[in-house]
PDB file of C-alpha atoms in Angstrom:
ATOM      1  CA  MET A   1      62.800 -72.502  13.502  1.00 65.00           C
ATOM      2  CA  MET A   2      62.946 -69.589  11.380  1.00 63.00           C
ATOM      3  CA  LEU A   3      62.304 -65.826  12.481  1.00 74.00           C
ATOM      4  CA  GLY A   4      60.117 -63.578  10.928  1.00 80.00           C
ATOM      5  CA  ASN A   5      58.324 -63.670   8.004  1.00 80.00           C
ATOM      6  CA  PHE A   6      58.863 -63.386   3.976  1.00 76.00           C
ATOM      7  CA  VAL A   7      58.223 -63.501   0.227  1.00 78.00           C
ATOM      8  CA  TYR A   8      61.407 -64.387  -1.799  1.00 75.00           C
ATOM      9  CA  SER A   9      60.740 -64.145  -5.855  1.00 77.00           C
ATOM     10  CA  ASN A  10      63.946 -64.712  -8.318  1.00 88.00           C
ATOM     11  CA  PRO A  11      62.600 -64.318 -11.372  1.00 93.00           C
ATOM     12  CA  THR A  12      65.954 -65.201 -13.670  1.00 96.00           C
ATOM     13  CA  LYS A  13      66.271 -68.849 -14.512  1.00 95.00           C
ATOM     14  CA  LEU A  14      69.530 -69.814 -13.437  1.00 94.00           C
ATOM     15  CA  TYR A  15      71.066 -72.974 -15.236  1.00 94.00           C
ATOM     16  CA  PHE A  16      74.036 -75.173 -12.883  1.00 92.00           C
ATOM     17  CA  GLY A  17      76.095 -77.224 -13.940  1.00 89.00           C
ATOM     18  CA  GLU A  18      79.350 -78.227 -15.639  1.00 89.00           C
ATOM     19  CA  ASN A  19      78.030 -78.515 -18.925  1.00 93.00           C
ATOM     20  CA  SER A  20      75.345 -75.567 -18.340  1.00 95.00           C
ATOM     21  CA  LEU A  21      76.546 -73.482 -21.529  1.00 97.00           C
ATOM     22  CA  GLN A  22      75.042 -75.553 -23.769  1.00 96.00           C
ATOM     23  CA  PHE A  23      71.631 -73.694 -22.667  1.00 97.00           C
ATOM     24  CA  LEU A  24      73.208 -70.455 -23.960  1.00 98.00           C
ATOM     25  CA  LYS A  25      71.443 -71.235 -27.395  1.00 98.00           C
ATOM     26  CA  GLU A  26      68.507 -72.280 -26.095  1.00 97.00           C
ATOM     27  CA  GLU A  27      68.030 -68.606 -24.072  1.00 98.00           C
ATOM     28  CA  LEU A  28      69.030 -66.477 -27.656  1.00 98.00           C
ATOM     29  CA  LYS A  29      66.203 -67.971 -29.698  1.00 97.00           C
ATOM     30  CA  ASN A  30      64.530 -65.727 -26.930  1.00 98.00           C
ATOM     31  CA  TYR A  31      66.341 -62.757 -28.827  1.00 98.00           C
ATOM     32  CA  GLY A  32      66.694 -60.748 -31.580  1.00 98.00           C
ATOM     33  CA  LYS A  33      69.975 -60.448 -34.145  1.00 98.00           C
ATOM     34  CA  THR A  34      71.904 -58.318 -31.998  1.00 98.00           C
ATOM     35  CA  ILE A  35      74.040 -59.658 -28.972  1.00 98.00           C
ATOM     36  CA  MET A  36      76.458 -57.327 -27.081  1.00 98.00           C
ATOM     37  CA  LEU A  37      78.723 -59.266 -25.271  1.00 98.00           C
ATOM     38  CA  VAL A  38      80.934 -58.172 -22.548  1.00 98.00           C
ATOM     39  CA  TYR A  39      83.632 -59.411 -20.659  1.00 98.00           C
ATOM     40  CA  GLY A  40      86.796 -57.579 -18.118  1.00 96.00           C
ATOM     41  CA  GLY A  41      90.416 -58.248 -19.121  1.00 91.00           C
ATOM     42  CA  GLY A  42      90.299 -60.960 -21.101  1.00 86.00           C
ATOM     43  CA  SER A  43      91.106 -64.159 -18.673  1.00 91.00           C
ATOM     44  CA  ILE A  44      87.867 -65.555 -20.604  1.00 94.00           C
ATOM     45  CA  LYS A  45      89.887 -65.627 -23.910  1.00 94.00           C
ATOM     46  CA  LYS A  46      92.865 -67.372 -22.300  1.00 93.00           C
ATOM     47  CA  ASN A  47      90.522 -70.581 -19.984  1.00 92.00           C
ATOM     48  CA  GLY A  48      88.627 -70.573 -23.050  1.00 94.00           C
ATOM     49  CA  ILE A  49      85.193 -69.779 -22.127  1.00 96.00           C
ATOM     50  CA  TYR A  50      84.835 -66.536 -24.510  1.00 97.00           C
ATOM     51  CA  ASP A  51      85.898 -68.676 -27.507  1.00 97.00           C
ATOM     52  CA  ALA A  52      83.491 -70.780 -26.424  1.00 97.00           C
ATOM     53  CA  VAL A  53      81.065 -68.152 -26.225  1.00 98.00           C
ATOM     54  CA  VAL A  54      81.406 -66.910 -29.470  1.00 98.00           C
ATOM     55  CA  GLN A  55      80.953 -69.865 -31.238  1.00 98.00           C
ATOM     56  CA  ILE A  56      77.588 -71.039 -30.066  1.00 98.00           C
ATOM     57  CA  LEU A  57      76.899 -66.867 -30.485  1.00 98.00           C
ATOM     58  CA  GLN A  58      78.167 -67.398 -34.310  1.00 98.00           C
ATOM     59  CA  ALA A  59      76.126 -71.099 -35.053  1.00 98.00           C
ATOM     60  CA  CYS A  60      72.809 -68.615 -33.475  1.00 98.00           C
ATOM     61  CA  GLY A  61      73.401 -66.441 -36.304  1.00 98.00           C
ATOM     62  CA  LYS A  62      73.751 -63.716 -33.969  1.00 98.00           C
ATOM     63  CA  GLU A  63      75.851 -60.540 -34.469  1.00 98.00           C
ATOM     64  CA  ILE A  64      78.503 -59.632 -31.741  1.00 98.00           C
ATOM     65  CA  VAL A  65      79.184 -56.320 -30.861  1.00 98.00           C
ATOM     66  CA  GLU A  66      82.404 -56.660 -28.014  1.00 98.00           C
ATOM     67  CA  ASP A  67      82.080 -54.290 -25.172  1.00 98.00           C
ATOM     68  CA  ALA A  68      86.063 -55.745 -23.492  1.00 97.00           C
ATOM     69  CA  GLY A  69      87.873 -54.408 -20.498  1.00 97.00           C
ATOM     70  CA  VAL A  70      85.436 -53.854 -18.285  1.00 97.00           C
ATOM     71  CA  MET A  71      87.317 -52.989 -14.623  1.00 96.00           C
ATOM     72  CA  PRO A  72      87.075 -54.146 -11.477  1.00 95.00           C
ATOM     73  CA  ASN A  73      84.140 -51.903  -9.490  1.00 95.00           C
ATOM     74  CA  PRO A  74      82.840 -50.521 -12.754  1.00 97.00           C
ATOM     75  CA  THR A  75      83.630 -46.849 -13.656  1.00 98.00           C
ATOM     76  CA  VAL A  76      81.206 -44.518 -15.150  1.00 98.00           C
ATOM     77  CA  GLU A  77      83.301 -43.264 -17.536  1.00 98.00           C
ATOM     78  CA  LYS A  78      82.767 -46.576 -18.954  1.00 98.00           C
ATOM     79  CA  LEU A  79      79.242 -47.141 -18.184  1.00 98.00           C
ATOM     80  CA  TYR A  80      78.702 -43.863 -20.702  1.00 98.00           C
ATOM     81  CA  GLU A  81      81.057 -45.799 -23.286  1.00 98.00           C
ATOM     82  CA  GLY A  82      79.435 -48.759 -23.248  1.00 98.00           C
ATOM     83  CA  CYS A  83      75.761 -46.765 -22.871  1.00 98.00           C
ATOM     84  CA  LYS A  84      76.886 -44.821 -26.182  1.00 98.00           C
ATOM     85  CA  ILE A  85      78.225 -48.463 -27.556  1.00 98.00           C
ATOM     86  CA  ALA A  86      74.441 -50.054 -26.965  1.00 98.00           C
ATOM     87  CA  ARG A  87      72.664 -47.571 -28.552  1.00 98.00           C
ATOM     88  CA  ALA A  88      74.556 -47.180 -31.891  1.00 98.00           C
ATOM     89  CA  HIS A  89      74.366 -50.895 -32.575  1.00 98.00           C
ATOM     90  CA  GLN A  90      71.172 -51.034 -30.526  1.00 98.00           C
ATOM     91  CA  VAL A  91      71.502 -54.333 -29.110  1.00 98.00           C
ATOM     92  CA  ASP A  92      69.347 -56.362 -28.205  1.00 98.00           C
ATOM     93  CA  LEU A  93      70.901 -58.939 -25.340  1.00 98.00           C
ATOM     94  CA  ILE A  94      74.156 -57.981 -23.159  1.00 98.00           C
ATOM     95  CA  LEU A  95      75.384 -60.439 -22.011  1.00 98.00           C
ATOM     96  CA  ALA A  96      77.373 -60.723 -19.390  1.00 98.00           C
ATOM     97  CA  VAL A  97      80.378 -62.721 -19.027  1.00 98.00           C
ATOM     98  CA  GLY A  98      82.512 -62.564 -15.990  1.00 96.00           C
ATOM     99  CA  GLY A  99      82.460 -62.042 -13.021  1.00 94.00           C
ATOM    100  CA  GLY A 100      80.396 -59.795 -10.456  1.00 94.00           C
ATOM    101  CA  SER A 101      81.559 -56.511 -11.924  1.00 95.00           C
ATOM    102  CA  VAL A 102      81.148 -57.406 -15.506  1.00 97.00           C
ATOM    103  CA  CYS A 103      77.530 -57.811 -14.872  1.00 97.00           C
ATOM    104  CA  ASP A 104      77.119 -54.562 -12.671  1.00 97.00           C
ATOM    105  CA  TYR A 105      77.983 -53.477 -15.855  1.00 98.00           C
ATOM    106  CA  ALA A 106      75.399 -55.036 -17.460  1.00 98.00           C
ATOM    107  CA  LYS A 107      72.915 -53.899 -15.634  1.00 98.00           C
ATOM    108  CA  ALA A 108      73.602 -50.554 -14.902  1.00 98.00           C
ATOM    109  CA  VAL A 109      74.354 -50.551 -18.948  1.00 98.00           C
ATOM    110  CA  SER A 110      70.472 -52.361 -19.377  1.00 98.00           C
ATOM    111  CA  VAL A 111      68.770 -48.917 -17.870  1.00 98.00           C
ATOM    112  CA  SER A 112      71.457 -45.909 -19.066  1.00 98.00           C
ATOM    113  CA  ALA A 113      71.139 -46.399 -22.646  1.00 98.00           C
ATOM    114  CA  TYR A 114      68.534 -44.997 -23.312  1.00 98.00           C
ATOM    115  CA  CYS A 115      68.132 -42.710 -20.525  1.00 98.00           C
ATOM    116  CA  GLU A 116      68.065 -39.734 -21.333  1.00 96.00           C
ATOM    117  CA  GLU A 117      69.075 -38.141 -18.422  1.00 97.00           C
ATOM    118  CA  ASP A 118      72.884 -38.607 -17.063  1.00 98.00           C
ATOM    119  CA  PRO A 119      72.483 -42.188 -15.535  1.00 98.00           C
ATOM    120  CA  TRP A 120      74.702 -41.301 -13.156  1.00 98.00           C
ATOM    121  CA  ASP A 121      73.110 -38.747 -11.685  1.00 98.00           C
ATOM    122  CA  LYS A 122      69.384 -40.061 -11.965  1.00 98.00           C
ATOM    123  CA  TYR A 123      70.283 -43.577 -10.964  1.00 98.00           C
ATOM    124  CA  TYR A 124      72.999 -43.604  -8.912  1.00 98.00           C
ATOM    125  CA  LEU A 125      72.810 -39.560  -6.688  1.00 98.00           C
ATOM    126  CA  ARG A 126      68.800 -39.741  -7.162  1.00 98.00           C
ATOM    127  CA  MET A 127      68.434 -42.499  -6.722  1.00 98.00           C
ATOM    128  CA  GLU A 128      64.791 -42.657  -9.482  1.00 97.00           C
ATOM    129  CA  ASP A 129      63.063 -45.697 -10.422  1.00 96.00           C
ATOM    130  CA  VAL A 130      63.582 -47.820 -14.113  1.00 97.00           C
ATOM    131  CA  ASP A 131      61.281 -45.194 -16.578  1.00 96.00           C
ATOM    132  CA  ASN A 132      62.951 -45.608 -20.452  1.00 97.00           C
ATOM    133  CA  LYS A 133      63.644 -48.797 -22.219  1.00 98.00           C
ATOM    134  CA  ILE A 134      65.612 -51.150 -21.235  1.00 98.00           C
ATOM    135  CA  ILE A 135      67.788 -53.580 -22.461  1.00 98.00           C
ATOM    136  CA  PRO A 136      67.462 -57.302 -21.340  1.00 98.00           C
ATOM    137  CA  VAL A 137      70.957 -58.975 -19.614  1.00 98.00           C
ATOM    138  CA  GLY A 138      72.532 -62.673 -20.181  1.00 98.00           C
ATOM    139  CA  CYS A 139      75.270 -63.634 -17.214  1.00 98.00           C
ATOM    140  CA  VAL A 140      78.053 -65.875 -18.194  1.00 97.00           C
ATOM    141  CA  LEU A 141      79.483 -66.559 -14.033  1.00 95.00           C
ATOM    142  CA  THR A 142      82.799 -67.350 -14.423  1.00 92.00           C
ATOM    143  CA  MET A 143      83.179 -66.717 -10.778  1.00 87.00           C
ATOM    144  CA  VAL A 144      81.157 -66.346  -7.707  1.00 77.00           C
ATOM    145  CA  GLY A 145      80.707 -63.361  -5.155  1.00 77.00           C
ATOM    146  CA  THR A 146      78.392 -60.716  -4.940  1.00 78.00           C
ATOM    147  CA  GLY A 147      75.368 -62.727  -6.131  1.00 89.00           C
ATOM    148  CA  SER A 148      74.784 -60.233  -8.895  1.00 92.00           C
ATOM    149  CA  GLU A 149      73.779 -63.131 -11.910  1.00 94.00           C
ATOM    150  CA  MET A 150      70.751 -63.610 -10.684  1.00 94.00           C
ATOM    151  CA  ASN A 151      69.428 -59.435  -8.768  1.00 95.00           C
ATOM    152  CA  GLY A 152      68.696 -56.333  -9.469  1.00 95.00           C
ATOM    153  CA  GLY A 153      71.763 -54.088  -7.713  1.00 95.00           C
ATOM    154  CA  SER A 154      74.720 -52.878 -10.130  1.00 97.00           C
ATOM    155  CA  VAL A 155      77.550 -50.867  -8.716  1.00 97.00           C
ATOM    156  CA  ILE A 156      79.308 -47.504 -10.506  1.00 98.00           C
ATOM    157  CA  THR A 157      82.175 -46.521  -9.585  1.00 98.00           C
ATOM    158  CA  ASN A 158      82.785 -42.396 -10.383  1.00 98.00           C
ATOM    159  CA  HIS A 159      86.399 -41.458  -8.878  1.00 97.00           C
ATOM    160  CA  ALA A 160      86.128 -38.032  -9.672  1.00 97.00           C
ATOM    161  CA  THR A 161      83.937 -37.254  -7.428  1.00 97.00           C
ATOM    162  CA  LYS A 162      85.345 -40.142  -4.854  1.00 97.00           C
ATOM    163  CA  GLN A 163      81.703 -42.230  -4.620  1.00 98.00           C
ATOM    164  CA  LYS A 164      80.894 -45.616  -5.213  1.00 97.00           C
ATOM    165  CA  ILE A 165      77.472 -46.442  -5.096  1.00 97.00           C
ATOM    166  CA  GLY A 166      75.201 -49.211  -5.721  1.00 96.00           C
ATOM    167  CA  HIS A 167      71.912 -48.619  -6.631  1.00 97.00           C
ATOM    168  CA  VAL A 168      69.255 -52.216  -6.446  1.00 95.00           C
ATOM    169  CA  PHE A 169      67.123 -51.977  -9.052  1.00 96.00           C
ATOM    170  CA  GLY A 170      63.772 -53.458  -9.782  1.00 94.00           C
ATOM    171  CA  GLU A 171      62.766 -57.802 -10.860  1.00 94.00           C
ATOM    172  CA  GLU A 172      62.113 -55.692 -14.581  1.00 96.00           C
ATOM    173  CA  VAL A 173      66.724 -55.482 -14.497  1.00 97.00           C
ATOM    174  CA  PHE A 174      67.705 -58.936 -12.784  1.00 97.00           C
ATOM    175  CA  PRO A 175      69.210 -60.702 -15.590  1.00 98.00           C
ATOM    176  CA  LYS A 176      67.017 -62.865 -17.569  1.00 98.00           C
ATOM    177  CA  PHE A 177      69.460 -65.938 -17.048  1.00 97.00           C
ATOM    178  CA  SER A 178      72.680 -66.569 -15.770  1.00 97.00           C
ATOM    179  CA  ILE A 179      74.461 -70.044 -16.391  1.00 96.00           C
ATOM    180  CA  LEU A 180      76.978 -70.845 -13.480  1.00 93.00           C
TER     181      LEU A 180
END
């Protein structure tokens, strides 16, 4: 017996399985030339996922802009850095490769890059809705945990104010696809 009534909608297309990375080629056809490759401390270079993803991006004729060093509990300073990179290169897709923190960060950059005011104030303190251009996000998940690869949530840390705040954005911010 199920308690309560609910409607569930998840617009993220999920690819699951051992050879699911092959579907990245198909998804990339839906986006422009410039891809922002977002990842953490470099474990994806040790386990071979980085090379596999870069090879696919290059084979599809994409220009790669890297944003490495996303830490667990991504910081507001890192967010500002990512926004500068995304704007400067006018990226067409943010591709997060890693775990939940990398996915959270990618979504934060996607809504913040073209925000006319401080995104920390607007999205994390005032919890306002997005009213600016959003850069689409795709994920290649290397570890499971939070479900960030298929939701609108994004947690950012501000060490200066001792705050760690999550904002659950609407479906327009969900990753367009995730490869698990």
